[in-house]
Tab-separated table of C-alpha atoms and ligand atoms in Angstrom:
chain	number	residue	atom	x	y	z
A	1	MET	CA	-67.417	41.286	41.451
A	2	ALA	CA	-70.995	42.441	41.259
A	3	ALA	CA	-73.248	41.657	44.228
A	4	VAL	CA	-76.472	42.684	45.881
A	5	ALA	CA	-76.322	44.480	49.220
A	6	GLN	CA	-78.941	44.900	51.912
A	7	ILE	CA	-78.535	48.589	52.745
A	8	LEU	CA	-82.079	49.943	52.969
A	9	PRO	CA	-85.043	48.332	54.703
A	10	ARG	CA	-87.042	46.010	52.362
A	11	LEU	CA	-84.942	46.912	49.318
A	12	THR	CA	-81.784	45.547	47.782
A	13	THR	CA	-79.007	47.510	46.122
A	14	PRO	CA	-76.797	46.204	43.332
A	15	ILE	CA	-73.163	47.067	44.066
A	16	LEU	CA	-69.661	46.383	42.798
A	17	CYS	CA	-67.314	45.088	45.432
A	18	TYR	CA	-64.246	43.226	46.589
A	19	ASN	CA	-65.265	39.721	47.767
A	20	GLY	CA	-68.986	40.311	48.037
A	21	SER	CA	-69.430	43.205	50.444
A	22	PHE	CA	-69.222	46.970	50.719
A	23	PRO	CA	-66.880	47.987	52.147
A	24	GLY	CA	-64.652	45.110	51.077
A	25	PRO	CA	-62.742	42.985	53.587
A	26	THR	CA	-60.483	44.876	55.990
A	27	ILE	CA	-56.953	43.593	55.536
A	28	SER	CA	-54.843	43.617	58.697
A	29	LEU	CA	-51.094	42.982	58.674
A	30	ASP	CA	-48.006	43.509	60.782
A	31	ARG	CA	-45.260	45.807	59.666
A	32	GLY	CA	-42.567	43.894	57.783
A	33	THR	CA	-44.960	41.333	56.288
A	34	LYS	CA	-44.703	41.555	52.521
A	35	ALA	CA	-48.001	40.832	50.848
A	36	VAL	CA	-49.332	40.003	47.415
A	37	LEU	CA	-52.895	41.039	46.699
A	38	ARG	CA	-54.332	39.231	43.699
A	39	VAL	CA	-57.138	41.294	42.251
A	40	ARG	CA	-59.247	39.179	39.900
A	41	ASN	CA	-61.506	41.304	37.794
A	42	GLN	CA	-64.750	39.326	37.777
A	43	LEU	CA	-66.881	42.412	37.232
A	44	PRO	CA	-69.434	42.457	34.450
A	45	ALA	CA	-68.105	43.897	31.205
A	46	GLN	CA	-70.015	47.148	31.648
A	47	HIS	CA	-71.115	49.300	34.524
A	48	PRO	CA	-74.890	48.937	34.970
A	49	LEU	CA	-75.419	52.711	35.375
A	50	ASP	CA	-73.524	54.255	32.469
A	51	GLY	CA	-72.209	51.332	30.448
A	52	HIS	CA	-68.511	52.176	30.795
A	53	THR	CA	-66.095	49.258	30.545
A	54	LEU	CA	-65.400	47.882	34.002
A	55	TYR	CA	-61.647	47.792	33.902
A	56	THR	CA	-59.985	48.370	37.247
A	57	SER	CA	-56.741	49.595	38.681
A	58	THR	CA	-56.313	49.008	42.401
A	59	HIS	CA	-54.543	51.558	44.559
A	60	LEU	CA	-53.426	50.885	48.114
A	61	HIS	CA	-53.728	54.428	49.402
A	62	GLY	CA	-51.109	55.113	52.080
A	63	SER	CA	-48.555	52.581	50.850
A	64	ALA	CA	-45.200	53.493	49.335
A	65	SER	CA	-45.633	50.869	46.638
A	66	LEU	CA	-43.547	50.595	43.486
A	67	PRO	CA	-45.195	52.425	40.557
A	68	GLN	CA	-46.293	49.211	38.809
A	69	TYR	CA	-48.200	48.161	41.961
A	70	ASP	CA	-49.546	51.593	42.819
A	71	GLY	CA	-52.801	51.560	40.915
A	72	TYR	CA	-51.557	53.838	38.147
A	73	ALA	CA	-54.755	55.062	36.499
A	74	ASP	CA	-53.990	53.692	33.036
A	75	ASP	CA	-52.465	50.417	34.238
A	76	ILE	CA	-55.844	48.789	33.870
A	77	THR	CA	-56.978	45.218	34.380
A	78	ASN	CA	-59.879	44.311	32.119
A	79	PRO	CA	-62.715	41.956	33.094
A	80	GLY	CA	-61.428	38.392	32.876
A	81	PHE	CA	-57.883	39.300	33.886
A	82	TYR	CA	-56.111	39.456	37.230
A	83	LYS	CA	-53.177	41.414	38.540
A	84	ASP	CA	-50.900	40.686	41.464
A	85	TYR	CA	-50.076	43.750	43.532
A	86	ARG	CA	-46.957	43.526	45.690
A	87	TYR	CA	-47.028	45.540	48.890
A	88	PRO	CA	-43.860	46.149	50.911
A	89	ASN	CA	-45.562	47.019	54.247
A	90	PHE	CA	-42.309	48.424	55.624
A	91	GLN	CA	-43.905	51.639	56.850
A	92	HIS	CA	-45.035	52.469	60.362
A	93	ALA	CA	-48.436	51.411	61.644
A	94	ARG	CA	-51.176	53.304	59.871
A	95	THR	CA	-54.656	53.156	58.420
A	96	LEU	CA	-54.580	52.621	54.686
A	97	TRP	CA	-57.343	51.845	52.266
A	98	TYR	CA	-57.614	50.260	48.878
A	99	HIS	CA	-59.912	51.474	46.165
A	100	ASP	CA	-60.398	51.516	42.433
A	101	HIS	CA	-58.308	54.015	40.463
A	102	GLY	CA	-59.309	53.176	36.867
A	103	VAL	CA	-58.770	56.121	34.576
A	104	HIS	CA	-61.804	58.447	34.203
A	105	PHE	CA	-64.179	56.131	36.131
A	106	THR	CA	-62.678	56.089	39.610
A	107	ALA	CA	-65.576	58.093	41.039
A	108	LEU	CA	-68.381	55.821	39.864
A	109	ASN	CA	-66.425	52.632	40.583
A	110	ALA	CA	-65.462	53.630	44.127
A	111	TYR	CA	-68.968	54.960	44.759
A	112	SER	CA	-70.435	51.657	43.576
A	113	GLY	CA	-68.485	49.867	46.298
A	114	LEU	CA	-64.861	49.296	45.305
A	115	ALA	CA	-63.253	50.504	48.542
A	116	ALA	CA	-62.049	48.998	51.830
A	117	GLN	CA	-59.666	49.589	54.751
A	118	TYR	CA	-56.218	48.052	55.245
A	119	HIS	CA	-54.498	48.239	58.621
A	120	LEU	CA	-50.789	48.036	59.213
A	121	HIS	CA	-49.777	47.322	62.815
A	122	ASP	CA	-46.466	47.600	64.637
A	123	PRO	CA	-45.344	46.834	68.208
A	124	LEU	CA	-45.415	50.406	69.483
A	125	GLU	CA	-48.882	51.023	68.106
A	126	ARG	CA	-50.099	47.723	69.598
A	127	GLN	CA	-48.826	48.853	72.978
A	128	LEU	CA	-50.176	52.414	72.898
A	129	LEU	CA	-53.597	52.177	71.271
A	130	PRO	CA	-56.671	49.964	71.670
A	131	GLN	CA	-56.651	46.744	69.677
A	132	GLY	CA	-59.028	44.061	68.486
A	133	ARG	CA	-62.709	44.814	69.047
A	134	TYR	CA	-61.798	48.207	70.541
A	135	ASP	CA	-59.999	49.212	67.346
A	136	VAL	CA	-62.921	49.984	65.068
A	137	ALA	CA	-62.892	50.804	61.358
A	138	LEU	CA	-65.479	53.423	60.397
A	139	THR	CA	-65.742	53.867	56.656
A	140	ILE	CA	-68.106	56.770	56.060
A	141	SER	CA	-69.721	57.400	52.688
A	142	ASP	CA	-72.764	59.133	51.275
A	143	ALA	CA	-75.159	57.810	48.705
A	144	MET	CA	-78.367	58.550	46.878
A	145	PHE	CA	-80.916	55.874	46.065
A	146	ALA	CA	-83.596	55.350	43.461
A	147	GLU	CA	-87.052	54.188	44.577
A	148	ASN	CA	-86.183	50.586	43.804
A	149	GLY	CA	-83.147	50.698	46.083
A	150	SER	CA	-80.494	50.971	43.389
A	151	LEU	CA	-77.767	53.579	43.687
A	152	GLY	CA	-78.261	56.904	41.971
A	153	TYR	CA	-75.363	58.860	40.562
A	154	ASP	CA	-75.292	62.561	39.796
A	155	ASP	CA	-72.023	64.444	40.011
A	156	ASN	CA	-73.469	67.851	39.014
A	157	SER	CA	-71.342	68.356	35.909
A	158	HIS	CA	-68.291	66.872	37.622
A	159	SER	CA	-68.393	69.290	40.553
A	160	GLY	CA	-69.422	66.742	43.162
A	161	LEU	CA	-71.868	64.059	44.249
A	162	TRP	CA	-73.925	64.855	47.328
A	163	GLY	CA	-75.798	61.861	48.681
A	164	ASP	CA	-78.597	62.374	51.198
A	165	VAL	CA	-77.922	59.092	53.035
A	166	ILE	CA	-74.864	58.695	55.251
A	167	LEU	CA	-73.495	55.162	55.408
A	168	VAL	CA	-71.023	53.841	57.944
A	169	ASN	CA	-69.477	50.550	56.883
A	170	GLY	CA	-72.263	50.274	54.324
A	171	ARG	CA	-75.152	50.803	56.807
A	172	PRO	CA	-77.256	53.971	57.067
A	173	TRP	CA	-76.795	55.811	60.399
A	174	PRO	CA	-75.928	52.694	62.420
A	175	VAL	CA	-75.925	52.329	66.200
A	176	MET	CA	-73.039	50.567	67.910
A	177	LYS	CA	-73.038	49.194	71.456
A	178	VAL	CA	-70.002	50.294	73.449
A	179	GLN	CA	-68.553	49.505	76.864
A	180	LYS	CA	-67.539	52.147	79.382
A	181	ARG	CA	-63.974	52.378	78.172
A	182	VAL	CA	-61.778	54.113	75.597
A	183	TYR	CA	-62.302	53.118	71.954
A	184	ARG	CA	-60.168	53.791	68.937
A	185	PHE	CA	-61.944	54.608	65.681
A	186	ARG	CA	-60.188	54.614	62.326
A	187	ILE	CA	-62.345	57.107	60.496
A	188	LEU	CA	-62.054	57.024	56.726
A	189	ASN	CA	-64.047	59.569	54.763
A	190	CYS	CA	-64.900	57.408	51.766
A	191	CYS	CA	-67.375	59.918	50.289
A	192	ILE	CA	-66.357	60.642	46.737
A	193	SER	CA	-66.940	64.412	47.195
A	194	ARG	CA	-68.446	65.324	50.557
A	195	SER	CA	-66.261	66.547	53.403
A	196	LEU	CA	-67.278	66.028	57.016
A	197	ARG	CA	-66.908	67.802	60.317
A	198	PRO	CA	-67.427	65.123	62.964
A	199	THR	CA	-68.436	66.081	66.503
A	200	LEU	CA	-70.022	64.338	69.513
A	201	SER	CA	-73.530	65.214	70.714
A	202	THR	CA	-72.298	65.441	74.316
A	203	GLY	CA	-69.682	68.064	73.480
A	204	ALA	CA	-66.970	65.667	74.654
A	205	PRO	CA	-63.662	65.855	72.777
A	206	LEU	CA	-62.454	63.670	69.948
A	207	VAL	CA	-58.826	62.816	70.661
A	208	ILE	CA	-56.825	62.643	67.437
A	209	VAL	CA	-54.055	60.050	67.769
A	210	GLY	CA	-53.369	59.244	64.115
A	211	THR	CA	-53.463	60.819	60.688
A	212	ASP	CA	-53.041	59.324	57.196
A	213	GLY	CA	-49.437	58.217	57.720
A	214	GLY	CA	-49.736	56.877	61.278
A	215	MET	CA	-49.519	58.152	64.825
A	216	VAL	CA	-49.257	61.863	65.566
A	217	PRO	CA	-46.349	62.973	67.767
A	218	VAL	CA	-48.711	64.578	70.283
A	219	ALA	CA	-52.387	63.702	70.714
A	220	GLN	CA	-54.803	66.551	70.001
A	221	SER	CA	-58.210	66.983	71.610
A	222	VAL	CA	-60.698	68.694	69.346
A	223	ALA	CA	-64.401	69.491	69.596
A	224	ASN	CA	-64.786	68.876	65.858
A	225	TYR	CA	-62.492	68.742	62.857
A	226	ARG	CA	-62.569	69.114	59.089
A	227	HIS	CA	-62.273	65.773	57.294
A	228	ALA	CA	-62.086	65.532	53.501
A	229	GLY	CA	-62.517	62.501	51.306
A	230	ALA	CA	-59.637	59.987	51.497
A	231	GLU	CA	-58.222	61.444	54.719
A	232	ARG	CA	-57.937	59.030	57.636
A	233	TYR	CA	-58.060	60.156	61.247
A	234	GLU	CA	-57.623	57.835	64.186
A	235	VAL	CA	-59.699	59.126	67.038
A	236	LEU	CA	-60.109	58.027	70.654
A	237	ILE	CA	-63.509	58.406	72.279
A	238	ASP	CA	-63.796	57.935	76.021
A	239	PHE	CA	-67.109	56.332	77.051
A	240	ARG	CA	-66.135	55.823	80.722
A	241	LYS	CA	-68.159	58.663	82.147
A	242	TYR	CA	-71.511	57.861	80.551
A	243	ALA	CA	-74.476	56.112	82.130
A	244	THR	CA	-75.644	52.686	81.047
A	245	GLY	CA	-78.258	53.124	78.339
A	246	GLN	CA	-77.066	56.562	77.294
A	247	ARG	CA	-76.945	57.269	73.570
A	248	ILE	CA	-74.144	59.453	72.171
A	249	GLU	CA	-74.381	60.628	68.590
A	250	LEU	CA	-71.547	61.214	66.195
A	251	ARG	CA	-72.773	64.201	64.220
A	252	ASN	CA	-71.575	66.066	61.170
A	253	LEU	CA	-71.356	69.869	61.255
A	254	SER	CA	-70.348	69.966	57.558
A	255	ASN	CA	-68.146	72.572	55.817
A	256	ASN	CA	-68.427	75.174	53.097
A	257	ASN	CA	-69.515	74.042	49.642
A	258	ASN	CA	-71.025	70.718	50.602
A	259	VAL	CA	-74.678	70.230	49.692
A	260	ASP	CA	-76.413	69.129	52.885
A	261	TYR	CA	-79.758	67.388	53.359
A	262	ASP	CA	-82.099	66.825	56.312
A	263	PHE	CA	-80.104	63.965	57.817
A	264	THR	CA	-76.575	64.478	56.579
A	265	ASN	CA	-75.883	66.150	59.929
A	266	LYS	CA	-75.854	62.709	61.564
A	267	ILE	CA	-73.270	59.973	61.092
A	268	MET	CA	-73.998	57.249	63.667
A	269	ALA	CA	-74.665	56.683	67.358
A	270	PHE	CA	-73.196	54.757	70.281
A	271	ASP	CA	-75.284	53.060	72.979
A	272	VAL	CA	-73.428	52.652	76.253
A	273	THR	CA	-73.848	49.242	77.879
A	274	GLY	CA	-73.209	48.073	81.398
A	275	ASP	CA	-71.130	45.135	80.166
A	276	PRO	CA	-68.104	44.449	82.350
A	277	VAL	CA	-64.917	46.121	81.153
A	278	ASP	CA	-61.639	44.219	81.015
A	279	THR	CA	-59.432	46.498	83.074
A	280	THR	CA	-56.373	44.277	82.589
A	281	ASP	CA	-56.130	45.822	79.114
A	282	PRO	CA	-53.988	48.910	79.771
A	283	THR	CA	-55.598	50.799	76.902
A	284	TRP	CA	-59.062	50.636	78.500
A	285	ASN	CA	-58.610	53.964	80.281
A	286	ARG	CA	-55.575	55.431	78.569
A	287	ILE	CA	-55.723	58.731	76.721
A	288	PRO	CA	-52.090	59.151	75.710
A	289	THR	CA	-50.619	62.596	75.241
A	290	THR	CA	-47.225	61.874	73.700
A	291	LEU	CA	-47.253	59.232	70.987
A	292	VAL	CA	-44.465	58.655	68.479
A	293	GLY	CA	-42.546	60.775	66.029
A	294	SER	CA	-42.011	59.830	62.412
A	295	GLU	CA	-39.678	60.740	59.598
A	296	PRO	CA	-42.010	63.218	57.878
A	297	MET	CA	-42.753	64.987	61.143
A	298	ALA	CA	-39.034	65.246	61.969
A	299	LEU	CA	-38.224	67.052	58.704
A	300	THR	CA	-37.444	70.743	58.918
A	301	ALA	CA	-38.026	73.375	56.246
A	302	ALA	CA	-34.284	74.093	56.218
A	303	GLN	CA	-33.703	70.651	54.664
A	304	SER	CA	-35.730	71.559	51.593
A	305	VAL	CA	-33.745	71.985	48.384
A	306	LYS	CA	-36.612	73.228	46.243
A	307	THR	CA	-39.986	74.923	46.525
A	308	ARG	CA	-42.608	74.251	43.868
A	309	ARG	CA	-46.013	75.806	43.501
A	310	PHE	CA	-49.167	74.160	42.159
A	311	ARG	CA	-52.436	75.904	41.379
A	312	LEU	CA	-55.738	74.045	41.532
A	313	GLN	CA	-58.305	75.540	39.215
A	314	ARG	CA	-61.135	74.977	36.771
A	315	SER	CA	-60.798	76.073	33.185
A	316	ASN	CA	-63.175	75.405	30.297
A	317	GLY	CA	-65.124	72.981	32.453
A	318	LEU	CA	-62.062	70.873	33.257
A	319	TRP	CA	-60.347	70.664	36.630
A	320	LYS	CA	-56.622	71.212	36.329
A	321	ILE	CA	-53.357	71.424	38.227
A	322	ASN	CA	-51.119	74.214	36.900
A	323	ASP	CA	-53.268	74.346	33.797
A	324	ALA	CA	-52.631	70.708	32.926
A	325	SER	CA	-54.786	67.623	33.085
A	326	TRP	CA	-54.303	63.858	32.993
A	327	GLN	CA	-55.200	63.987	29.302
A	328	ASP	CA	-51.914	65.826	28.779
A	329	VAL	CA	-50.088	62.976	30.506
A	330	ILE	CA	-51.818	60.419	28.301
A	331	ALA	CA	-51.074	62.465	25.182
A	332	SER	CA	-47.370	62.507	26.081
A	333	GLY	CA	-47.203	58.710	26.220
A	334	TYR	CA	-47.211	58.925	30.055
A	335	LYS	CA	-43.997	60.941	30.024
A	336	ARG	CA	-45.118	64.405	30.982
A	337	ALA	CA	-44.280	65.151	34.613
A	338	ILE	CA	-45.227	68.219	36.607
A	339	ALA	CA	-42.225	67.846	38.944
A	340	ASP	CA	-39.033	65.802	39.010
A	341	PRO	CA	-37.621	65.657	42.539
A	342	ALA	CA	-34.317	63.833	43.034
A	343	LEU	CA	-34.389	60.548	44.924
A	344	ASN	CA	-34.401	61.180	48.689
A	345	SER	CA	-34.512	64.938	48.254
A	346	VAL	CA	-36.644	67.093	50.526
A	347	GLU	CA	-38.904	69.677	48.922
A	348	ILE	CA	-41.621	72.128	49.837
A	349	TRP	CA	-44.734	72.024	47.702
A	350	GLU	CA	-47.168	74.910	47.883
A	351	ILE	CA	-50.694	74.107	46.808
A	352	GLU	CA	-53.011	76.988	46.062
A	353	ASN	CA	-56.781	76.996	45.737
A	354	GLY	CA	-57.749	80.510	44.747
A	355	SER	CA	-61.431	79.762	44.358
A	356	GLY	CA	-64.167	80.471	46.870
A	357	GLY	CA	-66.468	77.898	45.367
A	358	TRP	CA	-64.626	74.606	45.850
A	359	PHE	CA	-62.395	72.718	48.215
A	360	HIS	CA	-59.917	70.163	46.917
A	361	PRO	CA	-58.472	67.274	48.958
A	362	LEU	CA	-55.100	66.916	47.270
A	363	HIS	CA	-53.424	63.510	47.412
A	364	ILE	CA	-49.758	62.928	46.607
A	365	HIS	CA	-48.867	59.286	46.013
A	366	LEU	CA	-45.717	57.616	47.446
A	367	VAL	CA	-44.893	60.156	50.162
A	368	ASP	CA	-46.038	61.187	53.616
A	369	PHE	CA	-45.812	64.909	54.203
A	370	GLN	CA	-45.907	67.364	57.031
A	371	ILE	CA	-48.215	70.367	56.687
A	372	LEU	CA	-45.976	73.347	57.376
A	373	SER	CA	-48.639	76.015	57.129
A	374	ARG	CA	-52.029	77.020	55.818
A	375	ASN	CA	-52.372	80.623	54.655
A	376	GLY	CA	-49.228	81.417	56.602
A	377	ARG	CA	-50.558	79.997	59.865
A	378	ALA	CA	-49.912	76.723	61.646
A	379	ALA	CA	-51.739	73.615	60.444
A	380	PHE	CA	-54.957	72.859	62.305
A	381	PRO	CA	-54.438	70.830	65.502
A	382	HIS	CA	-55.998	67.683	64.031
A	383	GLU	CA	-53.640	67.565	61.036
A	384	ARG	CA	-50.328	67.777	62.910
A	385	GLY	CA	-49.258	64.287	61.919
A	386	PRO	CA	-47.956	62.536	58.803
A	387	LYS	CA	-50.373	63.086	55.924
A	388	ASP	CA	-50.881	62.019	52.318
A	389	VAL	CA	-54.033	64.037	51.606
A	390	VAL	CA	-54.391	67.703	52.441
A	391	TYR	CA	-57.650	69.629	52.579
A	392	VAL	CA	-57.067	72.663	50.399
A	393	GLY	CA	-60.048	74.774	51.379
A	394	GLU	CA	-61.551	77.803	49.667
A	395	GLY	CA	-58.977	80.553	49.218
A	396	GLU	CA	-56.290	78.508	50.920
A	397	THR	CA	-52.635	77.936	50.193
A	398	VAL	CA	-50.925	75.105	52.029
A	399	ARG	CA	-47.212	74.423	52.282
A	400	LEU	CA	-46.160	70.790	52.478
A	401	LEU	CA	-42.776	69.355	53.394
A	402	MET	CA	-41.762	65.901	52.244
A	403	LYS	CA	-38.946	63.602	51.226
A	404	PHE	CA	-39.203	61.795	47.881
A	405	GLY	CA	-38.403	58.133	48.210
A	406	PRO	CA	-37.657	55.331	48.718
A	407	HIS	CA	-38.664	54.409	45.160
A	408	GLN	CA	-37.799	55.975	41.828
A	409	GLY	CA	-40.378	56.366	39.142
A	410	ARG	CA	-43.629	58.008	38.129
A	411	TYR	CA	-46.451	58.639	40.551
A	412	MET	CA	-49.772	60.434	40.422
A	413	MET	CA	-50.981	63.414	42.380
A	414	HIS	CA	-54.601	64.446	42.150
A	415	CYS	CA	-57.677	65.838	43.748
A	416	HIS	CA	-59.527	63.217	45.799
A	417	ASN	CA	-62.925	64.704	45.058
A	418	LEU	CA	-63.222	61.828	42.610
A	419	PRO	CA	-65.341	63.540	39.914
A	420	HIS	CA	-62.629	66.229	39.902
A	421	GLU	CA	-59.918	63.582	39.616
A	422	ASP	CA	-61.690	61.900	36.698
A	423	HIS	CA	-62.247	65.223	34.851
A	424	ASP	CA	-59.255	65.688	34.972
A	425	MET	CA	-57.413	67.059	37.964
A	426	MET	CA	-54.545	64.625	38.001
A	427	ALA	CA	-50.862	65.013	37.187
A	428	GLN	CA	-47.754	62.930	37.625
A	429	PHE	CA	-44.329	63.552	39.079
A	430	ARG	CA	-41.150	61.606	38.479
A	431	VAL	CA	-38.775	60.729	41.294
A	432	GLY	CA	-35.053	60.211	40.720
A	433	LEU	CA	-35.220	59.770	36.947
A	434	LYS	CA	-34.858	61.971	33.903
A	435	GLU	CA	-37.481	61.789	31.190
A	436	THR	CA	-35.117	59.888	28.901
A	437	ASP	CA	-33.803	57.456	31.545
A	438	PRO	CA	-34.896	53.839	31.282
A	439	ASP	CA	-37.556	53.137	33.906
A	440	PRO	CA	-37.469	49.574	35.258
A	441	ASN	CA	-40.633	50.305	37.234
A	442	ASP	CA	-42.633	51.716	34.343
A	443	PRO	CA	-46.197	51.504	35.670
A	444	MET	CA	-47.577	50.705	32.213
A	445	VAL	CA	-45.292	47.768	31.410
A	446	ALA	CA	-43.417	46.429	34.444
A	447	ALA	CA	-46.213	44.221	35.829
A	448	ARG	CA	-48.900	43.345	33.332
A	449	PRO	CA	-52.261	41.829	34.236
A	450	VAL	CA	-52.704	38.182	33.323
A	451	TRP	CA	-55.624	36.386	31.671
A	452	ASP	CA	-57.474	34.597	34.466
A	453	ASP	CA	-58.142	31.023	33.377
A	454	GLY	CA	-59.358	30.199	36.873
A	455	THR	CA	-56.561	27.729	37.640
A	456	SER	CA	-54.503	29.892	39.999
B	1	C2O	CU1	-56.945	57.324	47.208
B	1	C2O	CU2	-54.684	58.263	43.894
B	1	C2O	O1	-55.907	57.774	45.510
B	2	CU	CU1	-60.951	68.943	43.553
């Protein structure tokens, strides 16, 4: 729906959103609970900024959903229709998020507010990591505003949008009161282009306990870390040692090829209170070292049956993967696939970014992968957990190891710098099917949107 948000002092900002707010409602579920998300498209017919038709496709990023519920870019729901998305929720505890994925307008739609977190819990995670009010979602985005408070949009010829205001959960540079205990933050970089390098003003470590696909096998303490759009990092911050009244800032050191402004080096702040701490909660002072393993992290390169290589590049003003774009997929009647792994096979995918001028956060739908190496070296400490987005920095080649399943069918892979994705750095791969095989989970036909007459 369209709504009006109070983001800036004295001004209001028209937004698009799920259920009235940006970010939309955080959905929280236990592992094993199947869920149906009914997305009713009650958006206006056209986007107020550029007039494009406000069709949507909703992707639950981090979920191994069937293709027809995966937010396939061209599986669009027009205004006045709804679509039921079925989510299996069989995976381990993790931080997911849902956002618009409508073909060619994902960037502007997500930027306008169509994004929110989704948390999957399980018993082990409940035992090991802070819960409830000590388990805090931080959705970070950047934005630019016109004088009247409305959002501005300029993606610099599809290279990237660089807002000068940092928002956390839809508020500019907020301050949060914290107790003298350990907190867990689920940090989602929801910027459509900007990457971050979070760090604490006190020099204290950020303890990485989770990545996109859930808990890391071994916690990693870092002074700062590189965080691209769509990546999720779960981070513990220990406020025990600070004085009452002390302010600790979460700052942003930035990375190459972002455009920074006067205040984009700040994210938010924490004010330490003297409020009594519940020390019967065993997570109040726990900084775990060993957490839990997971299937992707237990894979070994020797299990791989095939290595494929993908080049990320710009040609004739279009962003491409191996010289192909989503337009080529459309032109093929959604048949063209860039890879065709067998069901449950393990493969190594090498992703190469030869340029010095751009970084690309590459997202592969359906799977969680392990980062085997970057430019021949070990993955950075903070990314040694199950991942579904990898930061492919300037001049970098990453090697990823993953198993293709449990579903068969066609899935997207794309750059998560959303103006790149829209223009047109997106491809598809096909799991466990040949091009001519019947596809019972055809994302374009298997679950059609329904006209919303308001009765259900
Ligand atoms: Cu978060 Cu295909 O996207
Ligand atoms: Cu890109």
